[in-house]
Coordinates of C-alpha atoms in Angstrom, one line a residue:
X216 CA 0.0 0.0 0.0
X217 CA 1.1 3.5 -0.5
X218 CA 2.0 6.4 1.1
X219 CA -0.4 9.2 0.3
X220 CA -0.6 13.1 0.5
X221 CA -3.0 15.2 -0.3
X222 CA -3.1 19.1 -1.3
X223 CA -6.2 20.5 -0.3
X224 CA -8.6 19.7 2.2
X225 CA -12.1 20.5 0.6
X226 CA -15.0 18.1 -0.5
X227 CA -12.6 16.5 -3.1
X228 CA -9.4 16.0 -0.8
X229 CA -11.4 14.6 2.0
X230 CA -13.5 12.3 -0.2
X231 CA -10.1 11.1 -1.5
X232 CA -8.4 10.7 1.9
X233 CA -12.1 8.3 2.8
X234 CA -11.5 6.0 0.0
X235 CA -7.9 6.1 0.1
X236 CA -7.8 5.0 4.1
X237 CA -10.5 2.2 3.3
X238 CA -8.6 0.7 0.7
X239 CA -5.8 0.5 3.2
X240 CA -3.4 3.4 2.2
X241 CA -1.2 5.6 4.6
X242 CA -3.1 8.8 4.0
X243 CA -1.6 12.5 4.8
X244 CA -3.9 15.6 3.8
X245 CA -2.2 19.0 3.6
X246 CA -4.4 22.4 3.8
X247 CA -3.5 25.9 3.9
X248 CA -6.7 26.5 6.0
X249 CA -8.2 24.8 9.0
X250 CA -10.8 22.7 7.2
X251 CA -14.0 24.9 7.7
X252 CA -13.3 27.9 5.0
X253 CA -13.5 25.9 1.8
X254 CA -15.7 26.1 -1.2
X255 CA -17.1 23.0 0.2
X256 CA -18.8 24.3 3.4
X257 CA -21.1 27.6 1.8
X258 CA -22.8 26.3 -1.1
X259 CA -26.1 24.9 -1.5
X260 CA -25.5 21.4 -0.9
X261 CA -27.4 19.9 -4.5
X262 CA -26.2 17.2 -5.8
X263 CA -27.3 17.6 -9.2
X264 CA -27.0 14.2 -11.9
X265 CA -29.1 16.6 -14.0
X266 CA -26.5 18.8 -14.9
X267 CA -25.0 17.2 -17.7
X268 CA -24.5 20.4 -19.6
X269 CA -20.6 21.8 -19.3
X270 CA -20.5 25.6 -18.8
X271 CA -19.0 25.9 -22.2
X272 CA -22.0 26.3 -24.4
X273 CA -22.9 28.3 -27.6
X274 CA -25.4 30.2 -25.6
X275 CA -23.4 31.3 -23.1
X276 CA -20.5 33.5 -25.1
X277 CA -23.6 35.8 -26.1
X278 CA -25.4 35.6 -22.8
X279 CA -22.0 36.4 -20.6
X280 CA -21.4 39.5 -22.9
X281 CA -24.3 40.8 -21.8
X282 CA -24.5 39.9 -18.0
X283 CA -20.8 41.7 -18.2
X284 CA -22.8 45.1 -18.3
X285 CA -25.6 44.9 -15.7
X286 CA -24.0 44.4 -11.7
X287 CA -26.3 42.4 -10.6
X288 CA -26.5 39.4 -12.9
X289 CA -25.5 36.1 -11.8
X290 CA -22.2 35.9 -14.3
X291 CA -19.4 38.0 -14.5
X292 CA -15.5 38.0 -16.1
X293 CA -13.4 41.0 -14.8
X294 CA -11.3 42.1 -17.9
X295 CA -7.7 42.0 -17.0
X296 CA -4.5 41.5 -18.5
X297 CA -4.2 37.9 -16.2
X298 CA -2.8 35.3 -18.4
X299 CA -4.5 32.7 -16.9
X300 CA -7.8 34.3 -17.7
X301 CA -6.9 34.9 -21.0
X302 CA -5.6 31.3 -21.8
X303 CA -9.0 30.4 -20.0
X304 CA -10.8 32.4 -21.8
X305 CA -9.6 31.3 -25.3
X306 CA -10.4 27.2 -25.0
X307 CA -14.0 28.4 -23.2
X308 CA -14.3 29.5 -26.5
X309 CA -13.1 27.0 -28.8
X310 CA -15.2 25.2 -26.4
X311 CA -18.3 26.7 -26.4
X312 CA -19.8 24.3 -29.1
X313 CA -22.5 21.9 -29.9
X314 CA -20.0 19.1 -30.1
X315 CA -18.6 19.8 -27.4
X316 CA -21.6 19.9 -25.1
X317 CA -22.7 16.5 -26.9
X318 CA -19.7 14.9 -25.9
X319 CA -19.6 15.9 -22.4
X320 CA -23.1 14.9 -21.1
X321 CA -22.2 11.3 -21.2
X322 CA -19.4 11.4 -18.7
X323 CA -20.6 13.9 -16.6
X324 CA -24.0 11.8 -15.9
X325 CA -22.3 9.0 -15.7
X326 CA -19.9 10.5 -12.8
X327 CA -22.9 12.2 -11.0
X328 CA -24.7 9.0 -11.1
X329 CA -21.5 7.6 -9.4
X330 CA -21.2 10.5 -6.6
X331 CA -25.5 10.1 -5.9
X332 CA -25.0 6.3 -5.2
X333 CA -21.6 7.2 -3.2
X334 CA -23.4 9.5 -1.1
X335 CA -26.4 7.0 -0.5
X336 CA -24.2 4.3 0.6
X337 CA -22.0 7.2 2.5
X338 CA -25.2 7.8 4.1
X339 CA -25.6 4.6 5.8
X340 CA -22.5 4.8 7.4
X341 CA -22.5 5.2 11.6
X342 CA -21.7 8.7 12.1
X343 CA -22.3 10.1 8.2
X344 CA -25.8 11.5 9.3
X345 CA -25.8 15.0 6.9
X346 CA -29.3 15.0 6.0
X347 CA -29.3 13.6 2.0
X348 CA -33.1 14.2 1.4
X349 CA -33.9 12.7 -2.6
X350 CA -36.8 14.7 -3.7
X351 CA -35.2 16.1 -6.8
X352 CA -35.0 19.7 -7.4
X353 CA -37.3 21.9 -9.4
X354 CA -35.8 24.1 -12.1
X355 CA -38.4 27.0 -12.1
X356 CA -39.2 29.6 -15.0
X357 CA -41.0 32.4 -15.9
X358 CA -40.5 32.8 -19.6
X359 CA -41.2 30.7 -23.1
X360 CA -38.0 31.1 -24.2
X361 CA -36.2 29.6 -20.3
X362 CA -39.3 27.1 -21.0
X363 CA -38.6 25.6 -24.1
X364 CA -34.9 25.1 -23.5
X365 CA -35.7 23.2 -19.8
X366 CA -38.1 21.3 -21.8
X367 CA -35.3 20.6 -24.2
X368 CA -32.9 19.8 -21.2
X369 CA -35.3 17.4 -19.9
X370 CA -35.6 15.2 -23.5
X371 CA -31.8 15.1 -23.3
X372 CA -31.8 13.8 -20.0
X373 CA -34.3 11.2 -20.1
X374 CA -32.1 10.0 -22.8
X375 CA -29.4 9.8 -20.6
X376 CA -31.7 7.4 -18.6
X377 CA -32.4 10.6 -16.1
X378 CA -35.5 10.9 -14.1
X379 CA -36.9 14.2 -15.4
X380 CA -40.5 15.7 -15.5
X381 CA -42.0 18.9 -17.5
X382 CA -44.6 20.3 -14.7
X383 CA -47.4 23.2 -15.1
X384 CA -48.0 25.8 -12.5
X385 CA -50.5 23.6 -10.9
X386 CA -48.3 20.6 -9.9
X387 CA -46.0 23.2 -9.0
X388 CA -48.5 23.9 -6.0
X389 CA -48.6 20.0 -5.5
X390 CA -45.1 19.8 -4.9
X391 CA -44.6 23.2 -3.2
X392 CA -48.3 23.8 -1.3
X393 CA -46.6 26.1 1.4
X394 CA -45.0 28.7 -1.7
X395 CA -46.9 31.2 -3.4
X396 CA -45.9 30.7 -6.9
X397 CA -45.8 33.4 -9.8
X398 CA -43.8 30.8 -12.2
X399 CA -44.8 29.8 -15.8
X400 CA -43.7 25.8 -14.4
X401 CA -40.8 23.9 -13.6
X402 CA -39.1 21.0 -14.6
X403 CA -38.8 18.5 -11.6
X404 CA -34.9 17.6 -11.6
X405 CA -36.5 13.8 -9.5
X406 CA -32.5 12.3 -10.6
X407 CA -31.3 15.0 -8.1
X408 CA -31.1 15.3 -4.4
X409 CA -29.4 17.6 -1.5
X410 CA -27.6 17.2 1.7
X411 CA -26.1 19.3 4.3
X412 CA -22.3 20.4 3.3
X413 CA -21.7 21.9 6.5
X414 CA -22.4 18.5 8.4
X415 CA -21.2 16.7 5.9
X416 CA -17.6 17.7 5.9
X417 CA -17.8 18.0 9.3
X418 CA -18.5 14.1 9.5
X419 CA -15.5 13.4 7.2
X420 CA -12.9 15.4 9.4
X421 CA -14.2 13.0 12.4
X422 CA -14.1 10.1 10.7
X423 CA -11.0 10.7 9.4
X424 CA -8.9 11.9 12.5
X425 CA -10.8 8.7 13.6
X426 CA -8.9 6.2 11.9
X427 CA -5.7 7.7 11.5
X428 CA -5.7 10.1 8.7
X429 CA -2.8 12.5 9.2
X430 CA -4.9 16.0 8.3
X431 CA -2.5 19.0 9.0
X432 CA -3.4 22.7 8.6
X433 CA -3.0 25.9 8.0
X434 CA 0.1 24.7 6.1
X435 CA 0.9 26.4 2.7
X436 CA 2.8 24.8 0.3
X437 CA 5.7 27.0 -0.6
X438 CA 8.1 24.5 -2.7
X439 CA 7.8 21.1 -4.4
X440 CA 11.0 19.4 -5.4
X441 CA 11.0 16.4 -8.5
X442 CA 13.3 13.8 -9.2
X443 CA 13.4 12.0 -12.6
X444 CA 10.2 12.5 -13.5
X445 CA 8.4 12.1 -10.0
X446 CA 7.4 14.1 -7.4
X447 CA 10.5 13.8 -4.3
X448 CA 8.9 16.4 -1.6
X449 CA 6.5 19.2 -0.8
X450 CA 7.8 21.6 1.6
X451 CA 5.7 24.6 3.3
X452 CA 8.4 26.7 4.8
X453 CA 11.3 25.1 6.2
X454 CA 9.0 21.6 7.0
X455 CA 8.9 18.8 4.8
X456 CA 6.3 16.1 3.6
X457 CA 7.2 13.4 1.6
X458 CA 4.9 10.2 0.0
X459 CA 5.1 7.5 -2.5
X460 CA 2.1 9.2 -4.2
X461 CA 0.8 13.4 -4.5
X462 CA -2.7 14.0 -5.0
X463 CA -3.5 17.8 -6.0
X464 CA -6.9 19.0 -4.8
X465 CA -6.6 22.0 -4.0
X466 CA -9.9 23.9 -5.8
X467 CA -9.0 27.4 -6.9
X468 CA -5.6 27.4 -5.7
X469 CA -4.4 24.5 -7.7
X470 CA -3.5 26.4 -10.8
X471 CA -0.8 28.1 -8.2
X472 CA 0.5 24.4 -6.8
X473 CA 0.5 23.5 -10.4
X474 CA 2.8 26.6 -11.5
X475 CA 5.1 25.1 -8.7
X476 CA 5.8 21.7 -10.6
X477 CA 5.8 23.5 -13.7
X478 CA 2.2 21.7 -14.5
X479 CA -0.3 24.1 -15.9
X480 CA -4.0 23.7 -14.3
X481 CA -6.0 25.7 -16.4
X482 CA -9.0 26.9 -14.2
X483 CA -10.3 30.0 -12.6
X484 CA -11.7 30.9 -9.5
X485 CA -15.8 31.5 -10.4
X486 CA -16.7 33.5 -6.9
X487 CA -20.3 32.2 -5.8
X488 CA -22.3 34.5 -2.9
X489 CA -24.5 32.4 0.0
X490 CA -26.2 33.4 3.2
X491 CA -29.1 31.3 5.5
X492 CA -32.1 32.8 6.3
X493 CA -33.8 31.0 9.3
X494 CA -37.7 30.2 9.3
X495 CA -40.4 29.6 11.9
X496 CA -42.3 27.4 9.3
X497 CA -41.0 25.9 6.5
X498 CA -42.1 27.3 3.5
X499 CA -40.1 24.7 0.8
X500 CA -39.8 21.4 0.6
X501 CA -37.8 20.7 -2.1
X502 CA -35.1 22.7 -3.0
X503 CA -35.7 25.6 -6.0
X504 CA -33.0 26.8 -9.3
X505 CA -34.4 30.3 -10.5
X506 CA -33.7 29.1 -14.3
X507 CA -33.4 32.9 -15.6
X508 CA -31.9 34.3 -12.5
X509 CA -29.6 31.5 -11.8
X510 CA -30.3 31.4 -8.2
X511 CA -30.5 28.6 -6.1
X512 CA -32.4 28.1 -2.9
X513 CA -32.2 25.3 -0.7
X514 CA -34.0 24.2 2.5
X515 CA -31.1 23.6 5.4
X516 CA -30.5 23.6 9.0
X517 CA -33.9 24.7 10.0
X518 CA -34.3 27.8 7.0
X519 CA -33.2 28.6 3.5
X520 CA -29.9 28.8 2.1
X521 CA -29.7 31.2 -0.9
X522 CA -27.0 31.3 -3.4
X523 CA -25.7 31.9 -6.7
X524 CA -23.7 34.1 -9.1
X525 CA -20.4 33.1 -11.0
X526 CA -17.5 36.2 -10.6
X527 CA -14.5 35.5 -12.5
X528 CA -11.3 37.6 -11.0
X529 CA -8.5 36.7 -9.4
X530 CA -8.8 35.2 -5.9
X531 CA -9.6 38.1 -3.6
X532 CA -11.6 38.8 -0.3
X533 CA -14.3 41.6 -1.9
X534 CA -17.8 40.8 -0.9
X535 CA -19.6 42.9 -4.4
X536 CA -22.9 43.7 -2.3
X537 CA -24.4 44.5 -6.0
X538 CA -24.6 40.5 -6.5
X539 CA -25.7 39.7 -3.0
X540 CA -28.5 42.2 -3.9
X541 CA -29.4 40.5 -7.0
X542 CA -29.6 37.0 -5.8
X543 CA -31.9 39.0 -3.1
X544 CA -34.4 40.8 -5.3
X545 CA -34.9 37.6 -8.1
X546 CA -36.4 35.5 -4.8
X547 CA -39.5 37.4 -5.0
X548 CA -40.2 37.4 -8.5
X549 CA -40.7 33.2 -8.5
X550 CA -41.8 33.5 -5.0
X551 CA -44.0 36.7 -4.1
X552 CA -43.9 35.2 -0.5
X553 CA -40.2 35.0 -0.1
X554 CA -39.1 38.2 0.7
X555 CA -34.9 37.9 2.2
X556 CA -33.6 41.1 3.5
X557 CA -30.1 41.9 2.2
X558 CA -28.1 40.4 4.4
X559 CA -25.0 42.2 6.6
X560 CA -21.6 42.1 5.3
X561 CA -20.8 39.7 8.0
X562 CA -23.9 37.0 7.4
X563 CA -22.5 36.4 3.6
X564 CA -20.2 33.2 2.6
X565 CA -18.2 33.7 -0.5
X566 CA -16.5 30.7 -2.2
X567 CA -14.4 29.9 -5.3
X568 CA -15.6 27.6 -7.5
X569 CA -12.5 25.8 -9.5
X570 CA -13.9 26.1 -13.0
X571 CA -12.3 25.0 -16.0
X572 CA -12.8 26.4 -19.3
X573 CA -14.2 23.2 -20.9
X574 CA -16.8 22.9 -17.6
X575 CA -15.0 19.3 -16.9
X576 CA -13.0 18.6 -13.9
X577 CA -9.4 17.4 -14.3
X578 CA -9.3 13.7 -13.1
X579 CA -6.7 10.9 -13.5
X580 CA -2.4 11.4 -13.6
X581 CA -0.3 14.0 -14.8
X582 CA 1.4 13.0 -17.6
X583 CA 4.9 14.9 -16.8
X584 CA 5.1 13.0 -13.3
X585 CA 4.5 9.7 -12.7
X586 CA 3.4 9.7 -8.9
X587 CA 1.3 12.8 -9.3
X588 CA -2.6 13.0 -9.2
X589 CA -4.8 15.8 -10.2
X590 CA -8.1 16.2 -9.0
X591 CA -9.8 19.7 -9.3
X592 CA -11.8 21.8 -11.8
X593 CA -15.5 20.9 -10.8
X594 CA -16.9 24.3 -10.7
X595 CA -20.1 24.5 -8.9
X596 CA -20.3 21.0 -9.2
X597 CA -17.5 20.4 -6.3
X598 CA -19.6 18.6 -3.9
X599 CA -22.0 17.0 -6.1
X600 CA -19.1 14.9 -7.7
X601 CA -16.8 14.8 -4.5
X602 CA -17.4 11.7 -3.9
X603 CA -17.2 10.2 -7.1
X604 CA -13.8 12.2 -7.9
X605 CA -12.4 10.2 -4.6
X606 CA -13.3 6.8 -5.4
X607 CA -11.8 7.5 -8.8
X608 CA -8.6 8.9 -7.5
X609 CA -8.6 5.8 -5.1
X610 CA -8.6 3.7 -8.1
X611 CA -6.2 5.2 -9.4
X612 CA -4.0 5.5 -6.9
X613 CA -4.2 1.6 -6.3
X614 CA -3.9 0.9 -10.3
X615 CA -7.4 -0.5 -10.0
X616 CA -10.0 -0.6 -13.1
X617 CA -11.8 2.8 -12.8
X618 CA -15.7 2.4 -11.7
X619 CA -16.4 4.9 -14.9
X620 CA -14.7 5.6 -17.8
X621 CA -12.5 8.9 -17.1
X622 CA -10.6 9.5 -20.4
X623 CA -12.9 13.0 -20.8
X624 CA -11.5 14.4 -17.7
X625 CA -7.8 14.1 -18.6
X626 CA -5.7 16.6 -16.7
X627 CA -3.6 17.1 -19.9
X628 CA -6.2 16.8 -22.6
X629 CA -5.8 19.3 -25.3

């Protein structure tokens, strides 16, 4: 068995440490943070098989110029002479085609399909109690045009062997008797479920101190020294780590761990907005997507959580109150009932989403070292394909047959 360490303590690193330790490995995860301040903790906890459409679609070159000129829409690219965004920029669009999108919906079903069941069986594990609720999720709408391509979506997935349903405003109601609804209908996303992130990794960091795992924060890694083609040592500082085996997981901040072996990780950081609003009654039972406002909204912890918008910039600590304000005022026009106040400074999460241009993650080995791993890229998909991502790094790891085929998620694909 091998020794194994991790970069990057989020959904994907811990996942990976889980199925690592199980199949008997020596595991060692490394984090800059302390474990709670991840990408993994703030979002909205969906875990979504019905997303099988990458972010690099025809449709979205023309819709992102657009959102670029209004402050409060849910996407924006901050123009800037970054490198990395302009190399990102230039395969999102040689992306951004029909062939491209057609090609991708296969693997990415068939690796949310793998994370669902993960999480199911994860689920049943003593201690692993972070409420996975399947009731789907309903993508709501308020215009033809939002209608017609859900409807569209929803064809595509059944063909994909997805649970999908096309529903009018009244069994909207059924589903959602507690909401006032001002909606032209929904499709019900049944494939899809949701859990609670925050207890979630919360049960993994037990577990895993549990049985051994070596998990060691607020360590940055300053240095990493190769040796004929392999990974020899990561050093933060003056202290020194060493394995058989380097796994890169590190979300947003891998492109800058990549840049230290010389391996580019083409991704940027896509800032995403949440806060919780509490409730005395609960007013949804299933969580909501605002299809034109690209909001999501998701029952939690005794309230809502609301989240959403997509802010490409370099990584920074800026809360942009303009977005908070327009995840804020879309609520109301899908639910006239649901009124959030703007929340304080201090009551809003931000996160960075690890998006890659082509909207796949980066899966499988490097091709420049031979005992190096990379496992990132998953935009706003992170913890929906967590847990898949670290069985298949497992497998890889231990030279085993991978449970899906991963050739699409290449780290070094062209």
């Amino acid at each position: 068995m091998a020794k194994v360490l991790i970069i990057g303590g989020g959904i994907v690193g811990l996942s990976s440490a889980y199925y690592l330790q199980k199949a008997g490995h020596q595991v060692t995860v490394l984090d800059k943070g302390d474990l709670t301040d991840s990408c993994s903790f703030g979002n909205a906890g969906m875990i979504v098989p019905s997303h099988f459409i990458p972010l690099a679609t025809p449709g979205m070159v023309s819709q992102g110029i657009k959102w670029m000129f209004n402050s409060k829409s849910p996407f924006y690219v901050k123009p800037s002479f970054n490198p990395q965004l302009i190399s990102w920029g230039l395969k999102f669009l040689q992306k951004a085609n029909a062939g491209h999108v057609e090609r991708s919906a296969t693997p990415l079903t068939e690796l949310s399909l793998l994370s669902k069941k993960l999480y199911e069986d994860l689920s049943k594990e003593p201690g692993f109690n972070f409420d996975l609720v399947e009731k789907g999720i309903l993508m709501f709408y308020k215009t033809e045009k939002a209608g017609e391509e859900e409807a569209h979506l929803a064809e595509k997935g059944r063909e994909l062997g997805l649970d999908m349903a096309v529903l009018s405003p009244a069994d909207c109601v059924k589903l959602q008797p507690n909401l006032e609804l001002d909606v032209l209908g929904a499709v019900h996303y049944r494939c899809d479920a949701h859990l609670s992130p925050n207890k979630l990794m919360a049960a993994l960091v037990k577990y895993l101190k549990g049985v051994g795992v070596n998990l060691i924060t607020n360590k940055e890694v300053t240095k990493i020294e190769t040796v004929a083609g392999k990974v020899a040592r990561v050093l933060s500082h003056n202290e020194e780590f060493t394995a058989d085996e380097y796994i890169v997981a590190g979300g947003s901040w891998s492109p800058a761990i990549g840049k230290l072996l010389g391996v580019k990780i083409l991704l940027m950081p896509g800032k995403g907005y949440s806060f919780n609003v509490k409730e005395q009654v609960p007013s949804m039972q299933i969580p909501a997507l605002l299809a034109e406002a690209r909001v999501a909204i998701t029952p939690m912890n005794g309230g809502l959580r609301y989240g959403g918008t997509m802010e490409l910039d370099k990584i920074n600590s800026r809360i942009n109150m303009n977005r908070v304000k327009g995840i804020v005022e879309s609520v109301p026009k899908y639910f006239p009932g649901l009124k959030p106040a703007v929340p304080i400074e201090k009551d809003i999460w931000f996160g960075f989403r690890p998006s890659s241009a082509d909207g796949l993650p980066y899966i499988g080995r490097s091709n420049k070292f031979s005992n190096l791993v990379i496992a990132t890229g998953h935009g706003m998909m992170g913890l929906s394909l967590g847990a898949a991502t670290g069985l298949l790094v497992q497998e890889v790891i231990s030279g085993a047959k991978t449970s899906i085929n991963i050739e699409a998620f290449a780290p070094d694909r062209s």
